[in-house]
PDB file of C-alpha atoms and ligand atoms in Angstrom:
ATOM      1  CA  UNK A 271      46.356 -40.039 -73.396  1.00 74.00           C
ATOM      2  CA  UNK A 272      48.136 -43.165 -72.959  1.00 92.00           C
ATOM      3  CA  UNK A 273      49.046 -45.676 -75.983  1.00 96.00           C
ATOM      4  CA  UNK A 274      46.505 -48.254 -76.973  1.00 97.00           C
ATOM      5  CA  UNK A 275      46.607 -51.284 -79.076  1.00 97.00           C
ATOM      6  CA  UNK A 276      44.165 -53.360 -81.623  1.00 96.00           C
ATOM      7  CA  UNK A 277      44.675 -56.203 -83.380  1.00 93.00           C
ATOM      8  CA  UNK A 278      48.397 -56.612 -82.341  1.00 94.00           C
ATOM      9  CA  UNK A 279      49.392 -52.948 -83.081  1.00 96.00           C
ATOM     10  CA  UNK A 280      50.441 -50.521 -80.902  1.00 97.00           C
ATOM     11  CA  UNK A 281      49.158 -46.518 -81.799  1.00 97.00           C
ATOM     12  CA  UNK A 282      50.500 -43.532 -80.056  1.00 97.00           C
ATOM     13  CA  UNK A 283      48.776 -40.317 -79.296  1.00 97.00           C
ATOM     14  CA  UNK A 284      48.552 -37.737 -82.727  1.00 98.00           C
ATOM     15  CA  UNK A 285      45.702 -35.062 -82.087  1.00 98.00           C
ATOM     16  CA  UNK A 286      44.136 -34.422 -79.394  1.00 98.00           C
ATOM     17  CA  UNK A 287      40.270 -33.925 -78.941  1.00 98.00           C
ATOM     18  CA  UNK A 288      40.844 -30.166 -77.875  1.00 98.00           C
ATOM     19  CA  UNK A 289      42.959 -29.349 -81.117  1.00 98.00           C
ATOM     20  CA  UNK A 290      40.498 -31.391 -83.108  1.00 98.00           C
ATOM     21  CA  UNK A 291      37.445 -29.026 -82.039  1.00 98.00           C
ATOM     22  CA  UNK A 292      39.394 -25.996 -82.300  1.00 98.00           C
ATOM     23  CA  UNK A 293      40.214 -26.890 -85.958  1.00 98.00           C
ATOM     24  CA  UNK A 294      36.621 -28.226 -86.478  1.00 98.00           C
ATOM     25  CA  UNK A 295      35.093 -24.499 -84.834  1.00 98.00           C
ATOM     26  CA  UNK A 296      37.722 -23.081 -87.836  1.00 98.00           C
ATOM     27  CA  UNK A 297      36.632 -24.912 -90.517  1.00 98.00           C
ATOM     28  CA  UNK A 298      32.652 -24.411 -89.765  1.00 98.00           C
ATOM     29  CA  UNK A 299      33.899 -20.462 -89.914  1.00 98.00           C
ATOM     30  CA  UNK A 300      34.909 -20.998 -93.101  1.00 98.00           C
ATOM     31  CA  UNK A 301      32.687 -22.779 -94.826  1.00 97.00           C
ATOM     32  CA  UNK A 302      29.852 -20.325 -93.420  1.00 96.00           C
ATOM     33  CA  UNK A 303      31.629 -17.390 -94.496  1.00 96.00           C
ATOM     34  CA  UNK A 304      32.197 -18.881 -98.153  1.00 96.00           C
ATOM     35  CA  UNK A 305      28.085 -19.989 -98.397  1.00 93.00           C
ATOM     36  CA  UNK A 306      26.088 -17.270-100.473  1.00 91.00           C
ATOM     37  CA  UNK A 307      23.520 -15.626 -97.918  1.00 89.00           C
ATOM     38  CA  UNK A 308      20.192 -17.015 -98.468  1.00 90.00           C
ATOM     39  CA  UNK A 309      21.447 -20.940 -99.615  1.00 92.00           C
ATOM     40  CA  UNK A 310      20.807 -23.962 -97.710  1.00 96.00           C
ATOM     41  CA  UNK A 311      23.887 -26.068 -98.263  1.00 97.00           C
ATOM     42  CA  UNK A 312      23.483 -29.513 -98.484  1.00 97.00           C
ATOM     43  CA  UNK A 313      26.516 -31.463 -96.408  1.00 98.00           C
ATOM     44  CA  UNK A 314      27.084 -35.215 -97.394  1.00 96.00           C
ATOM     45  CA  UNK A 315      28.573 -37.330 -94.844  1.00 96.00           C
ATOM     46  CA  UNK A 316      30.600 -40.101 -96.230  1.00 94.00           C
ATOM     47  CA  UNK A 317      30.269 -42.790 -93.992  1.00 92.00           C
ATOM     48  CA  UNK A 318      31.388 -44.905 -91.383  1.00 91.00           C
ATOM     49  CA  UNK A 319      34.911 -42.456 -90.416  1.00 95.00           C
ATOM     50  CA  UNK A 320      33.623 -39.166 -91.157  1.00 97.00           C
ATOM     51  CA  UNK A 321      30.166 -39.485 -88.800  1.00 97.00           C
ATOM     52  CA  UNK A 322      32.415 -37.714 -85.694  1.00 98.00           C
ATOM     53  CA  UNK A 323      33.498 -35.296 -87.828  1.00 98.00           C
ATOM     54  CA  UNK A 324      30.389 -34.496 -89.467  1.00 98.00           C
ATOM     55  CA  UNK A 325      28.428 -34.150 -86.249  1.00 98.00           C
ATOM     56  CA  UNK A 326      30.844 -31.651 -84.782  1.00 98.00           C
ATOM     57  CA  UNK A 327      31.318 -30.047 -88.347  1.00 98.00           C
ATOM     58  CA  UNK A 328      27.441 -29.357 -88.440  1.00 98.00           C
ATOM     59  CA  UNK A 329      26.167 -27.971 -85.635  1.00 98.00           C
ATOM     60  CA  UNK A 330      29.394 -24.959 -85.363  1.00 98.00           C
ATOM     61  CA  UNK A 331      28.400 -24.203 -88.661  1.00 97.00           C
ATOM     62  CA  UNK A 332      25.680 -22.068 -87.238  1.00 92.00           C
ATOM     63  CA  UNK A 333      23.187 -21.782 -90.626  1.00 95.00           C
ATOM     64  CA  UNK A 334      20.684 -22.921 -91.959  1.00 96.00           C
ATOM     65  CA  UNK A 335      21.947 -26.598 -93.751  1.00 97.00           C
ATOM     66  CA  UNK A 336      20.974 -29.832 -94.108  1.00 97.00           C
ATOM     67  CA  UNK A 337      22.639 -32.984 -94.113  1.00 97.00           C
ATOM     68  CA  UNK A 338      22.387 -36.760 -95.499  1.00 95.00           C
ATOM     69  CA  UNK A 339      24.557 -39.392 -95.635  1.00 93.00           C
ATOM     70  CA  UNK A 340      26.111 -41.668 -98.129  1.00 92.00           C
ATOM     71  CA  UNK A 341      28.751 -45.326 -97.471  1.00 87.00           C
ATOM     72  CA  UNK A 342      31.892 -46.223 -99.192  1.00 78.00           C
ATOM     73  CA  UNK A 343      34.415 -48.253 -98.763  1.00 64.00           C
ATOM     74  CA  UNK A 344      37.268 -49.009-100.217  1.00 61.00           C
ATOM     75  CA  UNK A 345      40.242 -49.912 -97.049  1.00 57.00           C
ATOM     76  CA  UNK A 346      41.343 -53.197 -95.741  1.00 57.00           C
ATOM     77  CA  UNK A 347      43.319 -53.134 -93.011  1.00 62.00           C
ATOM     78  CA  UNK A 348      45.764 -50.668 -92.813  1.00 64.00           C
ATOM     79  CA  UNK A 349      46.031 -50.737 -96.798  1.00 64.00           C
ATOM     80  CA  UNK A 350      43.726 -49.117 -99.406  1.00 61.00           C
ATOM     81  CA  UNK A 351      42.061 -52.129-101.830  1.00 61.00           C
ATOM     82  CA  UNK A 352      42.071 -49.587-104.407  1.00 60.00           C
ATOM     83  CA  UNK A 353      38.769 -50.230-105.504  1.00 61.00           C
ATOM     84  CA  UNK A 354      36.027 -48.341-104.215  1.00 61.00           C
ATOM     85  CA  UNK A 355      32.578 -49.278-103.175  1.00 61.00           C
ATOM     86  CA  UNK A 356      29.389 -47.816-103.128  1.00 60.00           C
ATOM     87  CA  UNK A 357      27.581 -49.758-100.309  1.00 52.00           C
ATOM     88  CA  UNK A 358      24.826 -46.803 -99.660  1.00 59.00           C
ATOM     89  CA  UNK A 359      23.167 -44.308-101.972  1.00 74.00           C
ATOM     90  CA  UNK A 360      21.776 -40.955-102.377  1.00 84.00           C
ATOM     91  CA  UNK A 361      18.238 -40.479-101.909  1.00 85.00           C
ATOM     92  CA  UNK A 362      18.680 -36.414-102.148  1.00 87.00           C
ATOM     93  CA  UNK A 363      18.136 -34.471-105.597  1.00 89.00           C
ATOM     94  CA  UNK A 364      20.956 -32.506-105.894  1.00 93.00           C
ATOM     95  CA  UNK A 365      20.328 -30.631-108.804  1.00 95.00           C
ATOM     96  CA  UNK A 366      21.250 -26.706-107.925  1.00 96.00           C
ATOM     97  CA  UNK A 367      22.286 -27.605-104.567  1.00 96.00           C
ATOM     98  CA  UNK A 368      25.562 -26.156-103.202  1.00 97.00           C
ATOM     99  CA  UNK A 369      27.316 -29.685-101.704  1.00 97.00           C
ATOM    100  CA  UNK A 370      29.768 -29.702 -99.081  1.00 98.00           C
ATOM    101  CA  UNK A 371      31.398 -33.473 -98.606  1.00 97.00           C
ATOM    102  CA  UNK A 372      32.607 -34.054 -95.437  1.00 98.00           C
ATOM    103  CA  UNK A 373      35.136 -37.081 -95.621  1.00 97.00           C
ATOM    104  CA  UNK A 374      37.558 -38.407 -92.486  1.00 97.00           C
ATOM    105  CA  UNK A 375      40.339 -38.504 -94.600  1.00 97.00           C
ATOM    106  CA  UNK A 376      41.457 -38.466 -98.000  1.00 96.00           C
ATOM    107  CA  UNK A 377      44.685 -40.648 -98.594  1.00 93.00           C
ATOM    108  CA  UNK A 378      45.124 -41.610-102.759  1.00 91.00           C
ATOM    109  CA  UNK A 379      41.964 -39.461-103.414  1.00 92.00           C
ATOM    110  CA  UNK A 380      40.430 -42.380-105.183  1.00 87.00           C
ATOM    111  CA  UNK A 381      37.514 -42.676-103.462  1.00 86.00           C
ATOM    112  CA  UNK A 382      37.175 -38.687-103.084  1.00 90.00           C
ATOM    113  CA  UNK A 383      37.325 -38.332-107.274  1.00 90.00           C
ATOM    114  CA  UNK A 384      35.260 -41.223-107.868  1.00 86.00           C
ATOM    115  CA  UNK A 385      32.246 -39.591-105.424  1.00 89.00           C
ATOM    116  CA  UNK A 386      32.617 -36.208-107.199  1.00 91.00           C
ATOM    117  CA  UNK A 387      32.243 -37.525-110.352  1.00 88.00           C
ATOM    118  CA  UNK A 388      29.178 -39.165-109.535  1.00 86.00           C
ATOM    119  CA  UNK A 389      27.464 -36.439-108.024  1.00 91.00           C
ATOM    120  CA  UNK A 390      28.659 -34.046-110.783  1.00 91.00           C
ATOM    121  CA  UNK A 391      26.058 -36.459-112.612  1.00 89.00           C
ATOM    122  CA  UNK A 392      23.286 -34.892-110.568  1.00 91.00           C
ATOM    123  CA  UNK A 393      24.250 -30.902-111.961  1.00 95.00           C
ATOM    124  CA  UNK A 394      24.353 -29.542-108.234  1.00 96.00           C
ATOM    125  CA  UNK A 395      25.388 -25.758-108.445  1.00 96.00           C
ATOM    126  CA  UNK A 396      28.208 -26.381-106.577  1.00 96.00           C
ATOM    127  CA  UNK A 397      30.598 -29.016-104.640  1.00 97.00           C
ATOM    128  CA  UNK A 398      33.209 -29.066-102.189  1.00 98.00           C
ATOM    129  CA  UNK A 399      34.665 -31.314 -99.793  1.00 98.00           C
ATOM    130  CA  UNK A 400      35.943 -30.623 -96.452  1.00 98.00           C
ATOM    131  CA  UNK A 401      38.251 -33.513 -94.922  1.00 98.00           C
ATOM    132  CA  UNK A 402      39.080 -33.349 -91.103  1.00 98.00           C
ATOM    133  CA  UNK A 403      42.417 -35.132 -92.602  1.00 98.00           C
ATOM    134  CA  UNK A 404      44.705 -35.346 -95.598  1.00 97.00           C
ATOM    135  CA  UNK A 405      47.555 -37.215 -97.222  1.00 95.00           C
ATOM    136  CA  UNK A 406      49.023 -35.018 -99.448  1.00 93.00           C
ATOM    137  CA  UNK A 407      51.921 -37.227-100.410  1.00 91.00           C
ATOM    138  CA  UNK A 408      49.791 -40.619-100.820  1.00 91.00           C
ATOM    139  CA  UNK A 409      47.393 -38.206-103.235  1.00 88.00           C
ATOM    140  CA  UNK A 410      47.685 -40.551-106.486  1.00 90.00           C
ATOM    141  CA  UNK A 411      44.716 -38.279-108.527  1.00 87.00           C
ATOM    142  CA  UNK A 412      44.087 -34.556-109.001  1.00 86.00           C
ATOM    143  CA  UNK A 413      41.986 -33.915-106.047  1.00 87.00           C
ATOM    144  CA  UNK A 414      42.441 -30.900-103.205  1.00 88.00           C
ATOM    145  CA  UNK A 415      39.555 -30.610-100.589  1.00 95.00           C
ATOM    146  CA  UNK A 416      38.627 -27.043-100.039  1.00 98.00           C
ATOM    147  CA  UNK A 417      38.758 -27.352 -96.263  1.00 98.00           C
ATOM    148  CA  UNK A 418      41.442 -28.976 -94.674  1.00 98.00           C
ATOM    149  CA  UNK A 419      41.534 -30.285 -90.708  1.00 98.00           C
ATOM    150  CA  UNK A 420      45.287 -31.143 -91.029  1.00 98.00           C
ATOM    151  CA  UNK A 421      47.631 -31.983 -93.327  1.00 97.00           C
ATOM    152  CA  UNK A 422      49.513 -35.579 -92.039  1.00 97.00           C
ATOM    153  CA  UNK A 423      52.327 -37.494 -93.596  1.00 96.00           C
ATOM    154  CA  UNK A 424      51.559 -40.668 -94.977  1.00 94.00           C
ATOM    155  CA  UNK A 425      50.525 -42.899 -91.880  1.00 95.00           C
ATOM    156  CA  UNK A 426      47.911 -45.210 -90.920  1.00 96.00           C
ATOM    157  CA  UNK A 427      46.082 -43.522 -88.332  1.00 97.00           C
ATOM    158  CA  UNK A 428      42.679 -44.535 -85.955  1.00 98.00           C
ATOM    159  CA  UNK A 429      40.218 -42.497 -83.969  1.00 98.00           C
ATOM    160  CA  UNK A 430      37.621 -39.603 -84.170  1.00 98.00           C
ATOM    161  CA  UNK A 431      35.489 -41.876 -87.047  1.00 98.00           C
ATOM    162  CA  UNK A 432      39.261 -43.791 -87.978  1.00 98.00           C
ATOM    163  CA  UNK A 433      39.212 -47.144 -87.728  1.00 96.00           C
ATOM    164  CA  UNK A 434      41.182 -50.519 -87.833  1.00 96.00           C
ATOM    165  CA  UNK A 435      38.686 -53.238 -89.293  1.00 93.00           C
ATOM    166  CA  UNK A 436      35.937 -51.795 -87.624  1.00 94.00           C
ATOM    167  CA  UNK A 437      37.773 -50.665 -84.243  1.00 96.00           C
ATOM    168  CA  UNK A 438      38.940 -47.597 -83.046  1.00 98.00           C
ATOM    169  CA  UNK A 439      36.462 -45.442 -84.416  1.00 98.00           C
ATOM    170  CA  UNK A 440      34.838 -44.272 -80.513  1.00 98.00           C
ATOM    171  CA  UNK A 441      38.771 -43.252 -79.286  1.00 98.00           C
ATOM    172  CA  UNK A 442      37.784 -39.245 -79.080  1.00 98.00           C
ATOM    173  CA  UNK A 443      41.663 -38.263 -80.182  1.00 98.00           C
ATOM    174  CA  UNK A 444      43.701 -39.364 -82.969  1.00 98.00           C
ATOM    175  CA  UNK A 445      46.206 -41.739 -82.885  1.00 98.00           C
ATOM    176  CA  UNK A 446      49.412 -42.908 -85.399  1.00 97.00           C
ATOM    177  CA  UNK A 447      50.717 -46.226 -85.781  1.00 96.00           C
ATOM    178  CA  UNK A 448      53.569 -46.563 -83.677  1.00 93.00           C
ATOM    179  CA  UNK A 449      56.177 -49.103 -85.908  1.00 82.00           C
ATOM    180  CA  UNK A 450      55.447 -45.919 -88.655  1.00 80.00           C
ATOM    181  CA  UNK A 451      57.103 -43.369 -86.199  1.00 70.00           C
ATOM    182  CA  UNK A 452      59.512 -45.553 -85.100  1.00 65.00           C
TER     183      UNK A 452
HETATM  184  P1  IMP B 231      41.378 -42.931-100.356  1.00 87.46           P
HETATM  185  O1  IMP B 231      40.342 -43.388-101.335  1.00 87.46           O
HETATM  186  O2  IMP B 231      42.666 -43.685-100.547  1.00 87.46           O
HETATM  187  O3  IMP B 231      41.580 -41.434-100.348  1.00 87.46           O
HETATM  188  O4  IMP B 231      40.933 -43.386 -98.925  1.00 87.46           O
HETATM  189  C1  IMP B 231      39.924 -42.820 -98.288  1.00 87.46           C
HETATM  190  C2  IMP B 231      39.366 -43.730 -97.215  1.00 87.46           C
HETATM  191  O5  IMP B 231      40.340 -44.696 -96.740  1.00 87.46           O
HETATM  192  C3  IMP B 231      39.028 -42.887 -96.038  1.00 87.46           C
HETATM  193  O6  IMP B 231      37.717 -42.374 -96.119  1.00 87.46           O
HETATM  194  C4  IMP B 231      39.204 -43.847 -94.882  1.00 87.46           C
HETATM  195  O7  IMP B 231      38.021 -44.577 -94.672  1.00 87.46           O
HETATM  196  C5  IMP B 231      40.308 -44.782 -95.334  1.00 87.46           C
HETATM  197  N1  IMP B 231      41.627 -44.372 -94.790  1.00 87.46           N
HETATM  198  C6  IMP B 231      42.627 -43.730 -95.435  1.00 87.46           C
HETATM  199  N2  IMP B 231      43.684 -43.521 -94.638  1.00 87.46           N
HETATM  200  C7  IMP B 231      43.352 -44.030 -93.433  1.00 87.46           C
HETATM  201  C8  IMP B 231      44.031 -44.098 -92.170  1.00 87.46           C
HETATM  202  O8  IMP B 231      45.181 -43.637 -91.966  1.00 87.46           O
HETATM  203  N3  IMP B 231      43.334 -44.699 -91.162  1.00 87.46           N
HETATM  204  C9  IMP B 231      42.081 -45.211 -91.307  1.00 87.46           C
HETATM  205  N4  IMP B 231      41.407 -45.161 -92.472  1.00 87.46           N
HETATM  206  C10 IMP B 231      42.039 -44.582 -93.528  1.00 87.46           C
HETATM  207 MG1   MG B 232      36.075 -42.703 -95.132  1.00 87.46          MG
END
């Protein structure tokens, strides 16, 4: 893995792809071992960074499952706008369901709270959120994801679904922001 650079900035290598799938293999373990026999969870893939994650995520969790997808948005840059968008939604009835949100990343948690609390709307039986990554110091609102990839200090990072205005997101390991290690 060498360095690579968009837009003027230089990233170094983070995770690699074989850690990544070992953590992902973990994670589908767990979240199959926590299901109720007999119920077909529902995964949500929050879209565009978590669509890597969520294709890996769902096929090693080897039961029965279905999954849909949803788009938000709320970065610019390397810096979080703060407001979140809804560009694409729901179709699904969740009522009863047992949800499992798969996100890329949660950083403040803003746009992780303000998805929950919309599909709380629905009554689904159950939710939880599995994040490939997470932020715990930039965490600005009361939210923990139930599954956990890895837990990263607060840098901007690209790859596996991560991107940099659109780029990025095809690199198949994680990289960090080199001036933020420096
Ligand atoms: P939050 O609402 O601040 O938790 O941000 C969540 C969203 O911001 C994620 O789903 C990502 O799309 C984006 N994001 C947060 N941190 C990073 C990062 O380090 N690199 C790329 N995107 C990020
Ligand atoms: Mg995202």
């Amino acid at each position: 893995m060498k360095q690579v650079t968009y837009n003027g900035l230089t990233f170094v290598p983070y995770i690699d792809r074989e850690r990544i799938a070992a953590r992902v293999n973990q994670i589908a373990t767990e979240i199959k071992r926590d299901c109720p026999q007999g119920s077909i969870p529902l995964f949500i893939c929050v879209l565009n960074g978590a669509f890597p994650f969520a294709s890996d995520l769902f096929r090693a969790v080897d039961m029965d499952a279905e999954i849909t997808f949803i788009r938000l948005k709320s970065y610019e840059g390397t810096g979080t706008t703060g407001v979140v968008k809804e560009v694409m939604g729901l179709s699904e009835n969740l009522k009863d369901r047992r949800v499992i949100i798969i996100e890329d990343i949660i950083d403040t948690g803003n746009t992780i709270k303000r998805l929950i609390e919309d599909l709380k709307k629905q009554e689904p039986a159950d939710i939880k959120v599995a994040s490939l990554l997470f932020k715990p110091q930039a965490v600005q609102c009361n939210v923990a994801p139930d599954y956990v990839g890895f837990e990263i200090p607060t840098k901007f990072i690209i790859g596996y679904g991560l991107d940099l205005d659109g780029m990025a997101r095809n690199l198949p390991d994680i990289y960090v922001l080199k001036e933020s290690i420096d």
